[in-house]
Amino acid sequence: MVTLNRPNALNAVNGELSTIVGEAMERAESERDIRVVVLTGSGDRAFCVGAGLKAISRTGRSCSSGACTTAFQLPAT
């Protein structure tokens, strides 16, 4: 189980969270015994609001430059 743990920011994805979740997914993919990963969000207000706009504004990126694209994709089956 992977839990997004930024409840004060409604689990908005920033660079650190993106890296941590990506590494967790890569570990899960490499483990033959893992067949499913459950992704949850901490707090009681939101699962995940998406990209952290504060982090995006600090980098000077906009959605048109790719900063708002999905960080994770499922492999083709």
N, CA, C and O atoms as a MOPAC input file, in Angstrom:
PM7 MOZYME 1SCF
protein

 N      0.85700 1    -1.16600 1     0.00000 1
 C      0.00000 1     0.00000 1     0.00000 1
 C      0.90600 1     1.23300 1     0.00000 1
 O      1.89600 1     1.29100 1     0.72900 1
 N      0.55800 1     2.19600 1    -0.81300 1
 C      1.27600 1     3.47200 1    -0.88600 1
 C      0.28600 1     4.55500 1    -0.48400 1
 O     -0.80700 1     4.64600 1    -1.04100 1
 N      0.67500 1     5.37500 1     0.48700 1
 C     -0.20100 1     6.44300 1     0.97000 1
 C      0.41100 1     7.79700 1     0.65800 1
 O      1.55100 1     8.07200 1     1.03200 1
 N     -0.34300 1     8.63800 1    -0.02400 1
 C      0.04500 1    10.03200 1    -0.23100 1
 C     -0.13800 1    10.71700 1     1.11600 1
 O     -1.23800 1    10.70400 1     1.66900 1
 N      0.92400 1    11.31500 1     1.65400 1
 C      0.85200 1    11.82200 1     3.01900 1
 C      1.17500 1    13.31500 1     3.08700 1
 O      2.15800 1    13.73300 1     3.69900 1
 N      0.31900 1    14.09900 1     2.44000 1
 C      0.39700 1    15.56000 1     2.53400 1
 C     -1.01300 1    16.10400 1     2.79100 1
 O     -1.52400 1    16.90200 1     2.00500 1
 N     -1.63800 1    15.67300 1     3.89000 1
 C     -3.04800 1    16.04200 1     4.10300 1
 C     -3.28900 1    17.54400 1     4.20800 1
 O     -4.35600 1    18.02000 1     3.82100 1
 N     -2.32500 1    18.29700 1     4.72000 1
 C     -2.51200 1    19.75600 1     4.82300 1
 C     -2.56100 1    20.42100 1     3.45500 1
 O     -3.11500 1    21.51100 1     3.31200 1
 N     -1.97600 1    19.76000 1     2.43500 1
 C     -2.00600 1    20.27600 1     1.06200 1
 C     -2.96100 1    19.44900 1     0.20300 1
 O     -2.86700 1    19.45600 1    -1.02400 1
 N     -3.88100 1    18.73700 1     0.85700 1
 C     -4.84500 1    17.86100 1     0.16900 1
 C     -4.12900 1    16.85900 1    -0.73200 1
 O     -4.63100 1    16.49500 1    -1.79600 1
 N     -2.93800 1    16.41300 1    -0.29000 1
 C     -2.12100 1    15.42300 1    -0.99700 1
 C     -1.73500 1    15.86200 1    -2.40600 1
 O     -1.58900 1    15.03800 1    -3.30900 1
 N     -1.57100 1    17.17100 1    -2.57900 1
 C     -1.12300 1    17.69500 1    -3.87900 1
 C      0.25900 1    17.11900 1    -4.19600 1
 O      1.11300 1    17.00500 1    -3.31600 1
 N      0.46300 1    16.76400 1    -5.44500 1
 C      1.72000 1    16.15000 1    -5.87200 1
 C      2.76100 1    17.23200 1    -6.13900 1
 O      2.57500 1    18.09300 1    -6.99800 1
 N      3.85200 1    17.17100 1    -5.39000 1
 C      4.99000 1    18.04900 1    -5.64400 1
 C      6.15300 1    17.16400 1    -6.09200 1
 O      5.98000 1    15.95500 1    -6.24500 1
 N      7.30700 1    17.73300 1    -6.29800 1
 C      8.44600 1    16.96400 1    -6.78200 1
 C      8.83300 1    15.82400 1    -5.86400 1
 O      9.09000 1    14.71100 1    -6.32300 1
 N      8.87700 1    16.10000 1    -4.55200 1
 C      9.26800 1    15.07200 1    -3.59000 1
 C      8.27000 1    13.91300 1    -3.57800 1
 O      8.67100 1    12.74900 1    -3.60700 1
 N      6.98400 1    14.22300 1    -3.53700 1
 C      5.96500 1    13.17600 1    -3.52100 1
 C      5.99500 1    12.37100 1    -4.81400 1
 O      5.86700 1    11.14700 1    -4.78500 1
 N      6.16000 1    13.03900 1    -5.93300 1
 C      6.24100 1    12.36000 1    -7.21800 1
 C      7.40200 1    11.36500 1    -7.23700 1
 O      7.25200 1    10.23800 1    -7.70900 1
 N      8.54700 1    11.78300 1    -6.72700 1
 C      9.72200 1    10.91300 1    -6.68600 1
 C      9.48400 1     9.71600 1    -5.78000 1
 O      9.78600 1     8.58300 1    -6.15500 1
 N      8.94800 1     9.95700 1    -4.59900 1
 C      8.71400 1     8.87800 1    -3.63800 1
 C      7.72500 1     7.85800 1    -4.17800 1
 O      7.96500 1     6.65400 1    -4.08800 1
 N      6.62800 1     8.32200 1    -4.73300 1
 C      5.62700 1     7.40500 1    -5.27000 1
 C      6.18800 1     6.65800 1    -6.48200 1
 O      5.94900 1     5.46100 1    -6.64000 1
 N      6.92500 1     7.35700 1    -7.32900 1
 C      7.54300 1     6.70400 1    -8.48200 1
 C      8.49000 1     5.60100 1    -8.06100 1
 O      8.48700 1     4.52100 1    -8.65100 1
 N      9.30700 1     5.86000 1    -7.03900 1
 C     10.22800 1     4.83800 1    -6.53900 1
 C      9.48200 1     3.65900 1    -5.94000 1
 O      9.89400 1     2.51200 1    -6.11400 1
 N      8.38700 1     3.92900 1    -5.23600 1
 C      7.57900 1     2.85200 1    -4.66400 1
 C      6.97200 1     1.99000 1    -5.76800 1
 O      6.93400 1     0.76500 1    -5.64800 1
 N      6.50300 1     2.61400 1    -6.83200 1
 C      5.93100 1     1.85500 1    -7.95000 1
 C      7.00400 1     1.02500 1    -8.66100 1
 O      6.74500 1    -0.10700 1    -9.07000 1
 N      8.19200 1     1.58100 1    -8.80500 1
 C      9.28900 1     0.83000 1    -9.42800 1
 C      9.67000 1    -0.37400 1    -8.56700 1
 O      9.92700 1    -1.45700 1    -9.09400 1
 N      9.70700 1    -0.18700 1    -7.23700 1
 C     10.00200 1    -1.32000 1    -6.34300 1
 C      8.93400 1    -2.38700 1    -6.47300 1
 O      9.24300 1    -3.57600 1    -6.54800 1
 N      7.67000 1    -1.96600 1    -6.50000 1
 C      6.56900 1    -2.91700 1    -6.61900 1
 C      6.64600 1    -3.68200 1    -7.93300 1
 O      6.37700 1    -4.88300 1    -7.97400 1
 N      7.01100 1    -2.99000 1    -9.00100 1
 C      7.10900 1    -3.63400 1   -10.30600 1
 C      8.22300 1    -4.68400 1   -10.32500 1
 O      8.11000 1    -5.69600 1   -11.01600 1
 N      9.28400 1    -4.44800 1    -9.57900 1
 C     10.41000 1    -5.37900 1    -9.58700 1
 C     10.20400 1    -6.59000 1    -8.67100 1
 O     10.93100 1    -7.57800 1    -8.77500 1
 N      9.23000 1    -6.51300 1    -7.79000 1
 C      8.94000 1    -7.62500 1    -6.87000 1
 C      7.94900 1    -8.58700 1    -7.51700 1
 O      6.80600 1    -8.22200 1    -7.78800 1
 N      8.38600 1    -9.79800 1    -7.75900 1
 C      7.51900 1   -10.78100 1    -8.42800 1
 C      6.26700 1   -11.12100 1    -7.62000 1
 O      5.23000 1   -11.45000 1    -8.19600 1
 N      6.35600 1   -11.04300 1    -6.28700 1
 C      5.22700 1   -11.41500 1    -5.43300 1
 C      4.15200 1   -10.33600 1    -5.34900 1
 O      3.03200 1   -10.62100 1    -4.92500 1
 N      4.46700 1    -9.11400 1    -5.74200 1
 C      3.47700 1    -8.02700 1    -5.68500 1
 C      2.66500 1    -8.03400 1    -6.96700 1
 O      3.21300 1    -7.91500 1    -8.06300 1
 N      1.34400 1    -8.17600 1    -6.82100 1
 C      0.45000 1    -8.23800 1    -7.97900 1
 C     -0.43700 1    -7.01300 1    -8.09400 1
 O     -1.03800 1    -6.76500 1    -9.14000 1
 N     -0.51800 1    -6.24300 1    -7.00700 1
 C     -1.36300 1    -5.04800 1    -7.01100 1
 C     -0.78000 1    -4.03900 1    -6.02100 1
 O     -0.18500 1    -4.41300 1    -5.01000 1
 N     -0.95900 1    -2.77300 1    -6.32600 1
 C     -0.56600 1    -1.69800 1    -5.40900 1
 C     -1.81500 1    -0.87400 1    -5.14400 1
 O     -2.49500 1    -0.43900 1    -6.07400 1
 N     -2.10800 1    -0.66500 1    -3.87300 1
 C     -3.23400 1     0.17400 1    -3.48100 1
 C     -2.67400 1     1.55500 1    -3.15900 1
 O     -1.79900 1     1.69800 1    -2.30500 1
 N     -3.18300 1     2.55900 1    -3.84600 1
 C     -2.75800 1     3.95000 1    -3.64100 1
 C     -3.84300 1     4.66300 1    -2.85700 1
 O     -4.99000 1     4.74700 1    -3.29600 1
 N     -3.47000 1     5.18000 1    -1.68500 1
 C     -4.42700 1     5.87000 1    -0.82600 1
 C     -3.92500 1     7.27800 1    -0.53300 1
 O     -2.78000 1     7.62000 1    -0.82800 1
 N     -4.79300 1     8.07600 1     0.04700 1
 C     -4.42600 1     9.41900 1     0.45300 1
 C     -4.75000 1     9.64000 1     1.91600 1
 O     -5.81600 1     9.23300 1     2.37800 1
 N     -3.84900 1    10.27900 1     2.66100 1
 C     -4.11800 1    10.54100 1     4.07000 1
 C     -5.04300 1    11.75000 1     4.20900 1
 O     -5.21100 1    12.54200 1     3.28100 1
 N     -5.63000 1    11.86300 1     5.38400 1
 C     -6.56900 1    12.95800 1     5.63100 1
 C     -7.98100 1    12.54500 1     5.26400 1
 O     -8.21400 1    11.45700 1     4.73800 1
 N     -8.90700 1    13.42600 1     5.55100 1
 C    -10.31200 1    13.09700 1     5.29100 1
 C    -10.99700 1    14.07200 1     4.34000 1
 O    -12.21600 1    14.03000 1     4.17800 1
 N    -10.20800 1    14.95900 1     3.70500 1
 C    -10.81700 1    15.96200 1     2.82000 1
 C    -10.66200 1    15.63300 1     1.34200 1
 O    -11.50700 1    16.01900 1     0.53500 1
 N     -9.58900 1    14.92300 1     0.97200 1
 C     -9.35100 1    14.65600 1    -0.45000 1
 C     -8.38500 1    13.49800 1    -0.60200 1
 O     -7.48400 1    13.31400 1     0.21600 1
 N     -8.58000 1    12.71500 1    -1.66000 1
 C     -7.59600 1    11.68400 1    -2.00200 1
 C     -6.32700 1    12.36400 1    -2.50900 1
 O     -5.24100 1    12.14100 1    -1.97300 1
 N     -6.46800 1    13.19700 1    -3.54800 1
 C     -5.34300 1    13.92400 1    -4.13800 1
 C     -5.91700 1    14.99000 1    -5.06900 1
 O     -6.73500 1    14.69200 1    -5.93900 1
 N     -5.48400 1    16.21900 1    -4.88000 1
 C     -6.01100 1    17.30200 1    -5.71700 1
 C     -5.26400 1    17.45400 1    -7.03100 1
 O     -5.64600 1    18.26800 1    -7.87200 1
 N     -4.20400 1    16.67900 1    -7.21200 1
 C     -3.44300 1    16.75100 1    -8.46600 1
 C     -2.10800 1    17.43800 1    -8.26300 1
 O     -1.50700 1    17.35000 1    -7.19200 1
 N     -1.65600 1    18.11500 1    -9.28500 1
 C     -0.34800 1    18.78400 1    -9.23100 1
 C     -0.36400 1    19.91200 1    -8.21000 1
 O     -1.32400 1    20.67900 1    -8.13700 1
 N      0.69600 1    20.00900 1    -7.43000 1
 C      0.82400 1    21.08100 1    -6.45600 1
 C      1.14900 1    22.39300 1    -7.15300 1
 O      2.26800 1    22.57200 1    -7.63400 1
 N      0.20700 1    23.29900 1    -7.21500 1
 C      0.39200 1    24.54800 1    -7.94700 1
 C      1.45700 1    25.43800 1    -7.31800 1
 O      2.10100 1    26.21600 1    -8.02200 1
 N      1.65300 1    25.33700 1    -6.01200 1
 C      2.71700 1    26.11900 1    -5.37400 1
 C      4.07400 1    25.67700 1    -5.89800 1
 O      4.93100 1    26.50900 1    -6.19600 1
 N      4.27100 1    24.36700 1    -6.01000 1
 C      5.54300 1    23.84800 1    -6.51800 1
 C      5.73400 1    24.23500 1    -7.98100 1
 O      6.84400 1    24.57600 1    -8.39100 1
 N      4.67400 1    24.18700 1    -8.76200 1
 C      4.75500 1    24.55500 1   -10.17800 1
 C      5.09200 1    26.03500 1   -10.31400 1
 O      5.90600 1    26.41100 1   -11.15700 1
 N      4.46900 1    26.87900 1    -9.48700 1
 C      4.72000 1    28.32100 1    -9.60400 1
 C      6.15500 1    28.66800 1    -9.21800 1
 O      6.71700 1    29.62400 1    -9.75300 1
 N      6.75700 1    27.91400 1    -8.30500 1
 C      8.14500 1    28.16700 1    -7.92000 1
 C      9.12400 1    27.79900 1    -9.01300 1
 O     10.21400 1    28.36700 1    -9.08300 1
 N      8.75400 1    26.85000 1    -9.87600 1
 C      9.66300 1    26.41800 1   -10.93500 1
 C      9.50900 1    27.26700 1   -12.18700 1
 O     10.34300 1    27.18900 1   -13.08900 1
 N      8.45000 1    28.08300 1   -12.25700 1
 C      8.22000 1    28.90200 1   -13.43700 1
 C      7.61800 1    28.12000 1   -14.58400 1
 O      7.53700 1    28.62600 1   -15.70300 1
 N      7.19600 1    26.90400 1   -14.32600 1
 C      6.59100 1    26.08100 1   -15.37700 1
 C      5.09200 1    26.31600 1   -15.41000 1
 O      4.49300 1    26.74600 1   -14.42400 1
 N      4.49900 1    26.02900 1   -16.54800 1
 C      3.05100 1    26.10200 1   -16.67200 1
 C      2.55100 1    24.77700 1   -17.21800 1
 O      3.33700 1    23.92700 1   -17.63700 1
 N      1.26100 1    24.61500 1   -17.21000 1
 C      0.68700 1    23.37400 1   -17.74100 1
 C      1.05100 1    23.18300 1   -19.20500 1
 O      1.21700 1    22.05100 1   -19.66000 1
 N      1.17300 1    24.25800 1   -19.93300 1
 C      1.49200 1    24.13100 1   -21.35300 1
 C      2.91200 1    23.60800 1   -21.56500 1
 O      3.21900 1    23.09400 1   -22.64100 1
 N      3.78300 1    23.72700 1   -20.56400 1
 C      5.14800 1    23.22100 1   -20.71300 1
 C      5.27400 1    21.79400 1   -20.21300 1
 O      6.38100 1    21.25900 1   -20.15700 1
 N      4.16400 1    21.16600 1   -19.84900 1
 C      4.18600 1    19.77000 1   -19.44500 1
 C      4.20100 1    19.54400 1   -17.94900 1
 O      4.23800 1    18.39000 1   -17.52200 1
 N      4.17600 1    20.58500 1   -17.12600 1
 C      4.25500 1    20.41500 1   -15.68200 1
 C      2.99500 1    19.78800 1   -15.09000 1
 O      3.03700 1    19.25600 1   -13.98100 1
 N      1.89100 1    19.84000 1   -15.80300 1
 C      0.65000 1    19.29300 1   -15.27100 1
 C      0.30000 1    17.92900 1   -15.85700 1
 O     -0.80200 1    17.42800 1   -15.63000 1
 N      1.19900 1    17.33300 1   -16.59000 1
 C      0.91400 1    16.01800 1   -17.15400 1
 C      0.94600 1    14.96700 1   -16.07400 1
 O      1.54400 1    15.17500 1   -15.01900 1
 N      0.31500 1    13.84700 1   -16.32400 1
 C      0.25900 1    12.76200 1   -15.36800 1
 C      1.64600 1    12.22300 1   -15.07100 1
 O      2.42200 1    11.94500 1   -15.98500 1
 N      1.95500 1    12.07600 1   -13.79500 1
 C      3.27700 1    11.60900 1   -13.39300 1
 C      3.43400 1    10.10100 1   -13.54600 1
 O      4.55900 1     9.61300 1   -13.65400 1
 N      2.34900 1     9.36300 1   -13.55800 1
 C      2.42200 1     7.91000 1   -13.61700 1
 C      1.52700 1     7.38400 1   -14.71700 1
 O      0.41600 1     7.87800 1   -14.91000 1
 N      1.99300 1     6.40700 1   -15.42400 1
 C      1.20300 1     5.75300 1   -16.47300 1
 C      1.24800 1     4.25900 1   -16.25100 1
 O      2.27300 1     3.72000 1   -15.83300 1
 N      0.15200 1     3.58800 1   -16.52500 1
 C      0.12500 1     2.13700 1   -16.44500 1
 C      0.75500 1     1.56600 1   -17.70700 1
 O      0.55800 1     2.10400 1   -18.79700 1
 N      1.50900 1     0.48100 1   -17.56900 1
 C      2.09700 1    -0.12700 1   -18.77800 1
 C      1.00000 1    -0.71100 1   -19.66500 1
 O     -0.04200 1    -1.15100 1   -19.17800 1
 N      1.24800 1    -0.70800 1   -20.95300 1
 C      0.30600 1    -1.30700 1   -21.89700 1
 C      0.24600 1    -2.80900 1   -21.64500 1
 O      1.25700 1    -3.43800 1   -21.33200 1
 N     -0.93400 1    -3.36800 1   -21.78400 1
 C     -1.06600 1    -4.82600 1   -21.58200 1
 C     -1.22700 1    -5.54600 1   -22.89000 1
 O     -1.35200 1    -6.77000 1   -22.90900 1

